[in-house]
């Protein structure tokens, strides 16, 4: 597919014949495309860089577009001699009318030299300087938006890179703008205080820098969850749900690689038996201690500090048998799963605080449960134990509301991980919301008055099948009708009840010494 301007044709007649023959179609004044059946807005969205380079040759993406170097909200700001805006389907380009638009550190964005991007230093200068007449178009970032970008630069660039950038600002900016940028950089380093409504700058001045990209993701996930239909499944009969915490503890550990069979887990938790697997035994016992404590699971944090205190208190109990994992302490080294690198250790506290604040728009307990689980999982605040911590935090949003807990049976592991991965990649929380709602429905329909009945229920619904085996054999988690369990005859354990543990979501992190707990 190609996009063309008038100079791409040898003559006006040639262009007219191509239009008449249906080979090209006009998508804007002075712009044509040979993708004649496609929506012009889609053509511009996919080819905006080529189009701007052809229609405004030599333009430099600048001002409020100078950091992102791409259109945002259907707008792009450039430095170019053209005096009027360029209106395209789905995109408006605003030139500044300046002919002296090039600087030595401009970054070429296409091999033909028709479009350039601002360097970070130029973006700082363009947005810090006050020049030109005030107009209806706000070409430059607000002071708070600029503060956000300064913090991002200070926290992601090396000190030498920042100093080199400041030297360019001193060279190119007027004195007032250059001094302002230096003040902002000092504030982002925690060396001085500026009054601002920028969350990033205020966090930096508290010594709590945060992952801005992750917080933007949390904001979007919270907004998306708010649009989904509320899920409300209240516990009507506490007797039927009495043993749910045991199965919550069992599956939350098994999904992370525990080798305990369900019989062994029951003996460990209720008989304090030695089954020859001390670490697995401790893990399920400590998880049980937390999730079976109604007071702990009903702990409602009033603010981000109380939320983080609860996370660390539970982790301290959960990981007590693993001193090398620093129970109750934030991680001090990066952890990752495959290509996903979790939040930098230096940004954990700030990101949890900002993420908790973003989640306050949610009032529905189920939506809050999904969001909280994703928040903890995405930050990955501990060396190990992050998956279990995230799921405990998730159910701590449901228990106080009198709602059924969410338990992820082994057979649902792949669906659960897929939902998490999609949300992490920015594809929305819909899949995660769906699988968690299904898992909660499975709990709500269950019979858990005692271990014998609970074991019968998990076997009858295929909950114990290894996810990989289940996928290969087309086995799915069943949802039984109320009372149906007692109508079933013999329910044998599936052959895949105790397979070899499957690789956890954080195999790559384990190899790097970053922990074994997934999600």
Tab-separated table of C-alpha atoms in Angstrom, residues 54-499:
chain	number	residue	atom	x	y	z
A	54	UNK	CA	5.818	14.073	2.352
A	55	UNK	CA	3.408	16.919	3.013
A	56	UNK	CA	5.661	18.863	5.410
A	57	UNK	CA	9.186	17.915	4.323
A	58	UNK	CA	11.837	18.705	6.905
A	59	UNK	CA	9.336	18.983	9.753
A	60	UNK	CA	10.502	18.272	13.303
A	61	UNK	CA	8.046	16.737	15.766
A	62	UNK	CA	8.251	19.195	18.627
A	63	UNK	CA	6.599	21.032	21.512
A	64	UNK	CA	3.997	18.902	23.380
A	65	UNK	CA	4.575	16.056	20.868
A	66	UNK	CA	8.348	16.231	21.356
A	67	UNK	CA	8.601	13.565	24.064
A	68	UNK	CA	6.173	10.983	22.652
A	69	UNK	CA	7.184	11.592	18.999
A	70	UNK	CA	3.776	10.441	17.835
A	71	UNK	CA	0.216	11.757	17.574
A	72	UNK	CA	-1.778	11.783	20.804
A	73	UNK	CA	-5.504	12.348	20.797
A	74	UNK	CA	-5.493	12.913	17.030
A	75	UNK	CA	-3.032	15.828	17.265
A	76	UNK	CA	0.616	16.237	16.253
A	77	UNK	CA	2.749	19.347	16.810
A	78	UNK	CA	5.679	20.048	14.511
A	79	UNK	CA	8.182	22.762	13.764
A	80	UNK	CA	7.811	23.724	10.075
A	81	UNK	CA	7.508	26.869	7.955
A	82	UNK	CA	3.912	26.155	7.004
A	83	UNK	CA	1.604	28.673	8.629
A	84	UNK	CA	-1.688	26.761	8.711
A	85	UNK	CA	-2.710	23.468	10.244
A	86	UNK	CA	-2.818	20.319	8.139
A	87	UNK	CA	-6.158	18.553	8.471
A	88	UNK	CA	-6.187	14.835	7.685
A	89	UNK	CA	-8.747	12.106	8.447
A	90	UNK	CA	-8.315	11.379	12.160
A	91	UNK	CA	-5.278	13.655	12.529
A	92	UNK	CA	-4.589	17.394	12.746
A	93	UNK	CA	-0.967	18.529	12.364
A	94	UNK	CA	-0.076	21.919	13.850
A	95	UNK	CA	3.067	23.547	12.358
A	96	UNK	CA	4.611	26.521	14.170
A	97	UNK	CA	5.405	28.576	11.056
A	98	UNK	CA	9.122	28.752	11.868
A	99	UNK	CA	11.681	28.400	9.109
A	100	UNK	CA	14.634	27.920	11.498
A	101	UNK	CA	13.277	24.660	12.741
A	102	UNK	CA	16.357	22.396	12.606
A	103	UNK	CA	18.833	21.804	15.434
A	104	UNK	CA	21.988	19.645	15.467
A	105	UNK	CA	20.565	16.993	17.777
A	106	UNK	CA	17.316	16.407	15.868
A	107	UNK	CA	16.681	12.697	15.327
A	108	UNK	CA	15.970	11.482	11.724
A	109	UNK	CA	12.758	9.439	11.693
A	110	UNK	CA	12.800	8.307	8.075
A	111	UNK	CA	15.681	7.389	5.725
A	112	UNK	CA	14.797	10.109	3.225
A	113	UNK	CA	15.385	12.905	5.723
A	114	UNK	CA	11.858	14.290	5.421
A	115	UNK	CA	10.794	13.990	9.060
A	116	UNK	CA	12.708	14.471	12.297
A	117	UNK	CA	12.034	14.083	15.995
A	118	UNK	CA	13.074	16.304	18.873
A	119	UNK	CA	15.846	15.090	21.106
A	120	UNK	CA	14.883	14.936	24.803
A	121	UNK	CA	16.903	18.114	25.344
A	122	UNK	CA	15.060	19.962	22.595
A	123	UNK	CA	11.731	18.720	23.935
A	124	UNK	CA	12.666	20.206	27.311
A	125	UNK	CA	13.599	23.538	25.720
A	126	UNK	CA	10.508	23.740	23.511
A	127	UNK	CA	8.166	23.070	26.416
A	128	UNK	CA	9.982	25.227	28.988
A	129	UNK	CA	10.232	28.378	26.883
A	130	UNK	CA	7.348	30.811	26.679
A	131	UNK	CA	7.266	32.204	23.177
A	132	UNK	CA	4.675	33.204	20.616
A	133	UNK	CA	1.257	34.646	21.190
A	134	UNK	CA	-1.293	32.807	23.319
A	135	UNK	CA	-3.812	31.067	21.104
A	136	UNK	CA	-6.590	28.550	21.117
A	137	UNK	CA	-4.087	25.739	20.463
A	138	UNK	CA	-1.926	24.786	23.422
A	139	UNK	CA	1.342	23.885	21.739
A	140	UNK	CA	3.307	23.293	24.917
A	141	UNK	CA	2.908	20.994	27.872
A	142	UNK	CA	1.438	22.359	31.057
A	143	UNK	CA	3.844	22.896	33.926
A	144	UNK	CA	2.611	19.714	35.597
A	145	UNK	CA	2.958	17.670	32.389
A	146	UNK	CA	6.503	18.972	31.986
A	147	UNK	CA	7.231	17.982	35.591
A	148	UNK	CA	6.075	14.450	34.786
A	149	UNK	CA	8.541	14.231	31.902
A	150	UNK	CA	11.410	15.693	33.911
A	151	UNK	CA	10.906	13.041	36.583
A	152	UNK	CA	10.864	10.334	33.910
A	153	UNK	CA	14.161	11.631	32.514
A	154	UNK	CA	15.847	11.850	35.912
A	155	UNK	CA	14.737	8.354	36.914
A	156	UNK	CA	15.556	6.590	33.624
A	157	UNK	CA	18.707	8.343	32.397
A	158	UNK	CA	22.163	8.096	33.933
A	159	UNK	CA	23.410	11.147	35.876
A	160	UNK	CA	25.917	11.887	33.107
A	161	UNK	CA	23.190	11.757	30.454
A	162	UNK	CA	21.087	14.179	32.490
A	163	UNK	CA	24.016	16.591	32.855
A	164	UNK	CA	24.728	16.419	29.112
A	165	UNK	CA	21.076	17.189	28.477
A	166	UNK	CA	21.193	20.172	30.829
A	167	UNK	CA	24.249	21.487	28.989
A	168	UNK	CA	22.245	21.475	25.744
A	169	UNK	CA	19.348	23.207	27.501
A	170	UNK	CA	21.747	25.911	28.750
A	171	UNK	CA	23.048	26.340	25.193
A	172	UNK	CA	19.708	26.481	23.378
A	173	UNK	CA	17.129	27.837	25.822
A	174	UNK	CA	16.639	31.372	27.038
A	175	UNK	CA	17.941	32.067	30.531
A	176	UNK	CA	14.590	31.869	32.308
A	177	UNK	CA	13.673	28.551	30.702
A	178	UNK	CA	17.104	27.039	31.343
A	179	UNK	CA	16.958	28.000	35.027
A	180	UNK	CA	13.451	26.563	35.328
A	181	UNK	CA	14.540	23.221	33.865
A	182	UNK	CA	17.447	23.019	36.327
A	183	UNK	CA	15.075	23.699	39.237
A	184	UNK	CA	12.747	20.968	38.001
A	185	UNK	CA	15.628	18.493	37.682
A	186	UNK	CA	16.827	19.319	41.207
A	187	UNK	CA	13.302	18.764	42.524
A	188	UNK	CA	13.059	15.421	40.701
A	189	UNK	CA	16.332	14.451	42.384
A	190	UNK	CA	14.852	15.333	45.755
A	191	UNK	CA	17.257	18.233	46.295
A	192	UNK	CA	14.673	21.021	46.344
A	193	UNK	CA	10.913	21.515	46.503
A	194	UNK	CA	8.598	22.907	43.852
A	195	UNK	CA	4.877	23.353	44.345
A	196	UNK	CA	3.050	21.258	41.777
A	197	UNK	CA	0.040	19.074	41.151
A	198	UNK	CA	2.225	16.580	39.261
A	199	UNK	CA	1.917	13.238	41.042
A	200	UNK	CA	5.274	12.140	39.630
A	201	UNK	CA	7.085	15.224	40.921
A	202	UNK	CA	5.466	15.055	44.351
A	203	UNK	CA	6.420	11.386	44.587
A	204	UNK	CA	9.996	12.206	43.576
A	205	UNK	CA	10.187	14.924	46.224
A	206	UNK	CA	9.072	12.339	48.810
A	207	UNK	CA	11.763	9.990	47.536
A	208	UNK	CA	9.070	7.711	46.074
A	209	UNK	CA	9.550	7.740	42.321
A	210	UNK	CA	7.208	5.457	40.437
A	211	UNK	CA	6.884	3.630	37.131
A	212	UNK	CA	4.886	6.111	35.061
A	213	UNK	CA	4.103	3.632	32.292
A	214	UNK	CA	2.753	1.109	34.821
A	215	UNK	CA	0.615	3.749	36.552
A	216	UNK	CA	-0.812	4.795	33.178
A	217	UNK	CA	-1.643	1.120	32.605
A	218	UNK	CA	-3.315	0.903	36.029
A	219	UNK	CA	-5.368	3.997	35.232
A	220	UNK	CA	-6.608	2.426	31.999
A	221	UNK	CA	-7.328	-0.947	33.622
A	222	UNK	CA	-9.341	0.741	36.373
A	223	UNK	CA	-11.335	2.717	33.804
A	224	UNK	CA	-11.964	-0.425	31.740
A	225	UNK	CA	-13.077	-2.406	34.788
A	226	UNK	CA	-15.445	0.369	35.786
A	227	UNK	CA	-17.276	-0.088	32.491
A	228	UNK	CA	-17.791	-3.822	32.992
A	229	UNK	CA	-20.950	-5.209	34.559
A	230	UNK	CA	-20.625	-5.700	38.344
A	231	UNK	CA	-20.352	-9.302	39.566
A	232	UNK	CA	-22.157	-9.852	42.867
A	233	UNK	CA	-22.193	-13.325	44.395
A	234	UNK	CA	-22.919	-13.138	48.114
A	235	UNK	CA	-22.325	-15.987	50.550
A	236	UNK	CA	-25.857	-17.010	51.575
A	237	UNK	CA	-24.862	-20.142	53.508
A	238	UNK	CA	-21.632	-19.896	55.499
A	239	UNK	CA	-21.771	-23.624	56.283
A	240	UNK	CA	-21.433	-24.567	52.599
A	241	UNK	CA	-18.396	-22.276	52.250
A	242	UNK	CA	-16.698	-23.260	55.516
A	243	UNK	CA	-13.682	-25.014	53.985
A	244	UNK	CA	-13.150	-22.688	51.002
A	245	UNK	CA	-10.066	-21.078	52.644
A	246	UNK	CA	-8.301	-24.459	52.653
A	247	UNK	CA	-8.846	-24.930	48.925
A	248	UNK	CA	-7.843	-21.323	48.347
A	249	UNK	CA	-4.525	-21.993	50.112
A	250	UNK	CA	-4.033	-25.332	48.361
A	251	UNK	CA	-4.629	-24.137	44.813
A	252	UNK	CA	-2.774	-20.849	45.302
A	253	UNK	CA	0.348	-22.842	46.199
A	254	UNK	CA	-0.178	-25.648	43.706
A	255	UNK	CA	-0.498	-23.165	40.857
A	256	UNK	CA	3.017	-21.965	41.742
A	257	UNK	CA	4.623	-25.412	41.676
A	258	UNK	CA	3.831	-27.028	45.031
A	259	UNK	CA	4.127	-30.820	44.835
A	260	UNK	CA	1.689	-31.615	47.646
A	261	UNK	CA	-1.259	-33.811	46.767
A	262	UNK	CA	-4.543	-32.656	48.208
A	263	UNK	CA	-4.441	-35.503	50.761
A	264	UNK	CA	-0.938	-34.460	51.859
A	265	UNK	CA	-2.043	-30.830	52.112
A	266	UNK	CA	-4.953	-31.792	54.370
A	267	UNK	CA	-2.683	-33.800	56.650
A	268	UNK	CA	-0.180	-30.925	56.814
A	269	UNK	CA	-2.777	-28.244	57.616
A	270	UNK	CA	-5.092	-30.130	59.953
A	271	UNK	CA	-2.853	-32.836	61.471
A	272	UNK	CA	0.497	-30.998	61.358
A	273	UNK	CA	1.854	-34.121	59.649
A	274	UNK	CA	5.345	-34.491	58.220
A	275	UNK	CA	4.917	-35.596	54.602
A	276	UNK	CA	8.573	-35.221	53.652
A	277	UNK	CA	8.155	-31.921	51.809
A	278	UNK	CA	9.041	-29.269	54.411
A	279	UNK	CA	9.060	-26.170	52.214
A	280	UNK	CA	5.787	-26.985	50.468
A	281	UNK	CA	4.272	-27.907	53.836
A	282	UNK	CA	5.258	-24.591	55.362
A	283	UNK	CA	3.990	-22.625	52.380
A	284	UNK	CA	0.508	-24.085	52.419
A	285	UNK	CA	0.275	-23.962	56.215
A	286	UNK	CA	1.289	-20.279	56.322
A	287	UNK	CA	-1.063	-19.375	53.477
A	288	UNK	CA	-3.851	-21.179	55.326
A	289	UNK	CA	-3.094	-19.208	58.491
A	290	UNK	CA	-3.654	-15.973	56.568
A	291	UNK	CA	-6.677	-16.831	54.432
A	292	UNK	CA	-8.556	-18.627	57.224
A	293	UNK	CA	-8.253	-15.584	59.497
A	294	UNK	CA	-11.489	-13.703	58.835
A	295	UNK	CA	-10.256	-10.632	60.717
A	296	UNK	CA	-7.118	-10.463	58.561
A	297	UNK	CA	-9.050	-11.038	55.352
A	298	UNK	CA	-11.498	-8.300	56.364
A	299	UNK	CA	-8.735	-5.759	56.922
A	300	UNK	CA	-9.781	-2.655	55.002
A	301	UNK	CA	-6.909	-0.245	54.306
A	302	UNK	CA	-7.868	3.401	54.645
A	303	UNK	CA	-4.985	4.596	52.503
A	304	UNK	CA	-2.022	3.413	50.461
A	305	UNK	CA	0.229	3.123	53.515
A	306	UNK	CA	-2.177	0.732	55.240
A	307	UNK	CA	-2.523	-1.233	51.995
A	308	UNK	CA	1.247	-1.654	51.781
A	309	UNK	CA	1.459	-2.538	55.493
A	310	UNK	CA	-1.066	-5.335	54.917
A	311	UNK	CA	0.918	-6.654	51.946
A	312	UNK	CA	4.136	-6.800	53.968
A	313	UNK	CA	2.503	-8.257	57.088
A	314	UNK	CA	0.990	-11.120	55.090
A	315	UNK	CA	4.202	-11.710	53.178
A	316	UNK	CA	6.143	-11.841	56.450
A	317	UNK	CA	3.925	-14.721	57.619
A	318	UNK	CA	3.775	-16.433	54.244
A	319	UNK	CA	7.542	-16.520	53.661
A	320	UNK	CA	8.722	-17.012	57.260
A	321	UNK	CA	10.427	-20.310	56.381
A	322	UNK	CA	12.410	-18.664	53.587
A	323	UNK	CA	14.688	-16.060	55.226
A	324	UNK	CA	16.700	-15.804	52.014
A	325	UNK	CA	13.564	-14.350	50.398
A	326	UNK	CA	13.478	-11.488	52.943
A	327	UNK	CA	9.952	-11.964	54.337
A	328	UNK	CA	7.998	-8.736	54.642
A	329	UNK	CA	10.614	-6.678	52.765
A	330	UNK	CA	10.330	-5.062	49.371
A	331	UNK	CA	12.518	-6.571	46.667
A	332	UNK	CA	16.025	-5.220	46.135
A	333	UNK	CA	16.617	-6.712	42.691
A	334	UNK	CA	14.646	-6.778	39.479
A	335	UNK	CA	12.427	-9.716	38.640
A	336	UNK	CA	10.968	-10.652	35.297
A	337	UNK	CA	8.951	-13.293	33.486
A	338	UNK	CA	10.049	-13.904	29.926
A	339	UNK	CA	10.067	-10.505	28.216
A	340	UNK	CA	8.054	-8.840	31.007
A	341	UNK	CA	10.265	-6.866	33.378
A	342	UNK	CA	8.402	-5.919	36.528
A	343	UNK	CA	8.667	-2.624	38.383
A	344	UNK	CA	12.170	-1.533	39.335
A	345	UNK	CA	12.934	-2.005	43.058
A	346	UNK	CA	13.434	1.731	43.503
A	347	UNK	CA	9.920	2.405	42.202
A	348	UNK	CA	7.987	-0.215	44.206
A	349	UNK	CA	6.620	1.989	47.001
A	350	UNK	CA	5.784	4.901	44.735
A	351	UNK	CA	4.126	2.665	42.136
A	352	UNK	CA	2.050	0.817	44.731
A	353	UNK	CA	0.937	4.139	46.195
A	354	UNK	CA	0.021	5.628	42.834
A	355	UNK	CA	-1.629	2.379	41.736
A	356	UNK	CA	-3.704	2.190	44.898
A	357	UNK	CA	-4.834	5.773	44.328
A	358	UNK	CA	-5.825	5.017	40.719
A	359	UNK	CA	-7.954	2.126	41.951
A	360	UNK	CA	-10.037	4.342	44.218
A	361	UNK	CA	-12.431	5.092	41.360
A	362	UNK	CA	-13.690	1.504	41.734
A	363	UNK	CA	-16.441	0.902	44.289
A	364	UNK	CA	-17.722	-2.537	43.230
A	365	UNK	CA	-15.944	-5.191	45.361
A	366	UNK	CA	-15.414	-7.606	42.476
A	367	UNK	CA	-13.938	-4.921	40.242
A	368	UNK	CA	-11.677	-3.858	43.112
A	369	UNK	CA	-10.651	-7.480	43.655
A	370	UNK	CA	-9.601	-7.899	40.007
A	371	UNK	CA	-7.796	-4.560	40.027
A	372	UNK	CA	-5.955	-5.185	43.306
A	373	UNK	CA	-4.761	-8.595	42.183
A	374	UNK	CA	-3.476	-7.099	38.916
A	375	UNK	CA	-1.806	-4.198	40.731
A	376	UNK	CA	0.204	-6.424	43.076
A	377	UNK	CA	0.995	-8.894	40.312
A	378	UNK	CA	2.192	-6.185	37.938
A	379	UNK	CA	4.393	-4.417	40.504
A	380	UNK	CA	5.782	-7.738	41.814
A	381	UNK	CA	6.967	-6.026	45.016
A	382	UNK	CA	8.742	-9.001	46.634
A	383	UNK	CA	11.574	-11.307	45.677
A	384	UNK	CA	9.184	-14.258	45.876
A	385	UNK	CA	5.599	-14.895	46.955
A	386	UNK	CA	4.083	-12.311	44.608
A	387	UNK	CA	1.391	-14.498	43.062
A	388	UNK	CA	0.097	-15.672	46.420
A	389	UNK	CA	0.269	-12.127	47.799
A	390	UNK	CA	-1.743	-10.840	44.841
A	391	UNK	CA	-4.459	-13.456	45.269
A	392	UNK	CA	-4.720	-12.891	49.021
A	393	UNK	CA	-5.100	-9.153	48.369
A	394	UNK	CA	-7.751	-9.960	45.755
A	395	UNK	CA	-9.902	-11.962	48.165
A	396	UNK	CA	-9.376	-9.412	50.922
A	397	UNK	CA	-11.585	-7.134	48.789
A	398	UNK	CA	-14.376	-9.743	48.636
A	399	UNK	CA	-14.512	-11.141	52.173
A	400	UNK	CA	-15.446	-7.830	53.867
A	401	UNK	CA	-18.286	-7.421	51.365
A	402	UNK	CA	-19.677	-10.853	52.199
A	403	UNK	CA	-18.939	-12.153	48.712
A	404	UNK	CA	-17.608	-15.508	47.623
A	405	UNK	CA	-13.854	-15.763	47.284
A	406	UNK	CA	-12.080	-16.354	43.995
A	407	UNK	CA	-10.134	-19.625	43.878
A	408	UNK	CA	-8.076	-20.511	40.791
A	409	UNK	CA	-8.222	-24.310	40.377
A	410	UNK	CA	-5.240	-25.966	38.722
A	411	UNK	CA	-7.225	-26.643	35.550
A	412	UNK	CA	-7.753	-22.859	35.056
A	413	UNK	CA	-4.087	-21.903	35.411
A	414	UNK	CA	-3.452	-21.295	31.700
A	415	UNK	CA	-6.601	-19.191	31.277
A	416	UNK	CA	-5.662	-17.176	34.351
A	417	UNK	CA	-2.126	-16.549	33.106
A	418	UNK	CA	-3.423	-15.640	29.660
A	419	UNK	CA	-5.781	-13.043	31.140
A	420	UNK	CA	-2.927	-11.545	33.141
A	421	UNK	CA	-0.631	-11.466	30.119
A	422	UNK	CA	-3.224	-9.712	27.976
A	423	UNK	CA	-3.796	-7.055	30.626
A	424	UNK	CA	-0.044	-6.555	31.038
A	425	UNK	CA	0.309	-6.075	27.283
A	426	UNK	CA	-2.306	-3.302	27.363
A	427	UNK	CA	-5.086	-5.373	25.794
A	428	UNK	CA	-7.537	-4.685	28.592
A	429	UNK	CA	-8.729	-6.618	31.653
A	430	UNK	CA	-11.774	-8.230	30.011
A	431	UNK	CA	-10.190	-11.682	29.747
A	432	UNK	CA	-8.888	-11.546	33.304
A	433	UNK	CA	-12.270	-10.360	34.569
A	434	UNK	CA	-13.995	-13.237	32.732
A	435	UNK	CA	-11.775	-16.021	34.082
A	436	UNK	CA	-11.918	-14.676	37.648
A	437	UNK	CA	-15.703	-14.367	37.464
A	438	UNK	CA	-15.882	-17.965	36.231
A	439	UNK	CA	-13.615	-19.114	39.065
A	440	UNK	CA	-15.793	-17.312	41.609
A	441	UNK	CA	-18.909	-18.879	40.102
A	442	UNK	CA	-17.282	-22.290	40.581
A	443	UNK	CA	-16.743	-21.468	44.263
A	444	UNK	CA	-20.268	-20.081	44.705
A	445	UNK	CA	-21.819	-23.285	43.314
A	446	UNK	CA	-19.554	-25.482	45.422
A	447	UNK	CA	-20.104	-27.682	48.421
A	448	UNK	CA	-17.374	-27.052	51.003
A	449	UNK	CA	-18.926	-27.864	54.428
A	450	UNK	CA	-16.132	-30.332	55.205
A	451	UNK	CA	-13.052	-31.803	53.544
A	452	UNK	CA	-14.733	-34.983	52.354
A	453	UNK	CA	-17.461	-33.081	50.529
A	454	UNK	CA	-15.021	-30.456	49.292
A	455	UNK	CA	-12.703	-33.115	47.866
A	456	UNK	CA	-15.660	-34.746	46.142
A	457	UNK	CA	-16.641	-31.396	44.607
A	458	UNK	CA	-13.187	-30.533	43.244
A	459	UNK	CA	-12.867	-34.015	41.722
A	460	UNK	CA	-16.344	-33.922	40.180
A	461	UNK	CA	-15.650	-30.559	38.517
A	462	UNK	CA	-12.206	-31.459	37.096
A	463	UNK	CA	-10.571	-28.795	39.249
A	464	UNK	CA	-7.489	-30.920	39.979
A	465	UNK	CA	-6.466	-31.586	36.396
A	466	UNK	CA	-3.150	-30.166	35.316
A	467	UNK	CA	-3.865	-27.300	32.917
A	468	UNK	CA	-1.576	-28.642	30.200
A	469	UNK	CA	-3.125	-32.104	30.352
A	470	UNK	CA	-6.600	-30.585	30.374
A	471	UNK	CA	-5.864	-28.464	27.305
A	472	UNK	CA	-4.552	-31.448	25.381
A	473	UNK	CA	-7.485	-33.685	26.337
A	474	UNK	CA	-10.218	-31.051	26.039
A	475	UNK	CA	-11.104	-31.159	29.748
A	476	UNK	CA	-12.718	-28.087	31.305
A	477	UNK	CA	-13.764	-26.916	34.738
A	478	UNK	CA	-17.394	-27.913	35.278
A	479	UNK	CA	-20.076	-25.802	36.905
A	480	UNK	CA	-22.541	-28.011	38.773
A	481	UNK	CA	-26.083	-27.089	39.635
A	482	UNK	CA	-27.026	-26.821	43.301
A	483	UNK	CA	-27.436	-30.301	44.756
A	484	UNK	CA	-26.082	-32.034	41.642
A	485	UNK	CA	-22.949	-33.176	43.475
A	486	UNK	CA	-24.955	-35.482	45.718
A	487	UNK	CA	-26.649	-37.106	42.720
A	488	UNK	CA	-23.346	-38.239	41.191
A	489	UNK	CA	-22.078	-41.769	41.686
A	490	UNK	CA	-18.394	-42.723	41.989
A	491	UNK	CA	-16.095	-39.837	41.222
A	492	UNK	CA	-12.535	-41.169	40.755
A	493	UNK	CA	-9.509	-38.937	41.030
A	494	UNK	CA	-8.353	-37.919	37.547
A	495	UNK	CA	-5.201	-39.601	36.325
A	496	UNK	CA	-3.585	-36.166	36.154
A	497	UNK	CA	-4.316	-35.206	39.742
A	498	UNK	CA	-0.676	-35.202	40.786
A	499	UNK	CA	1.417	-34.618	37.669
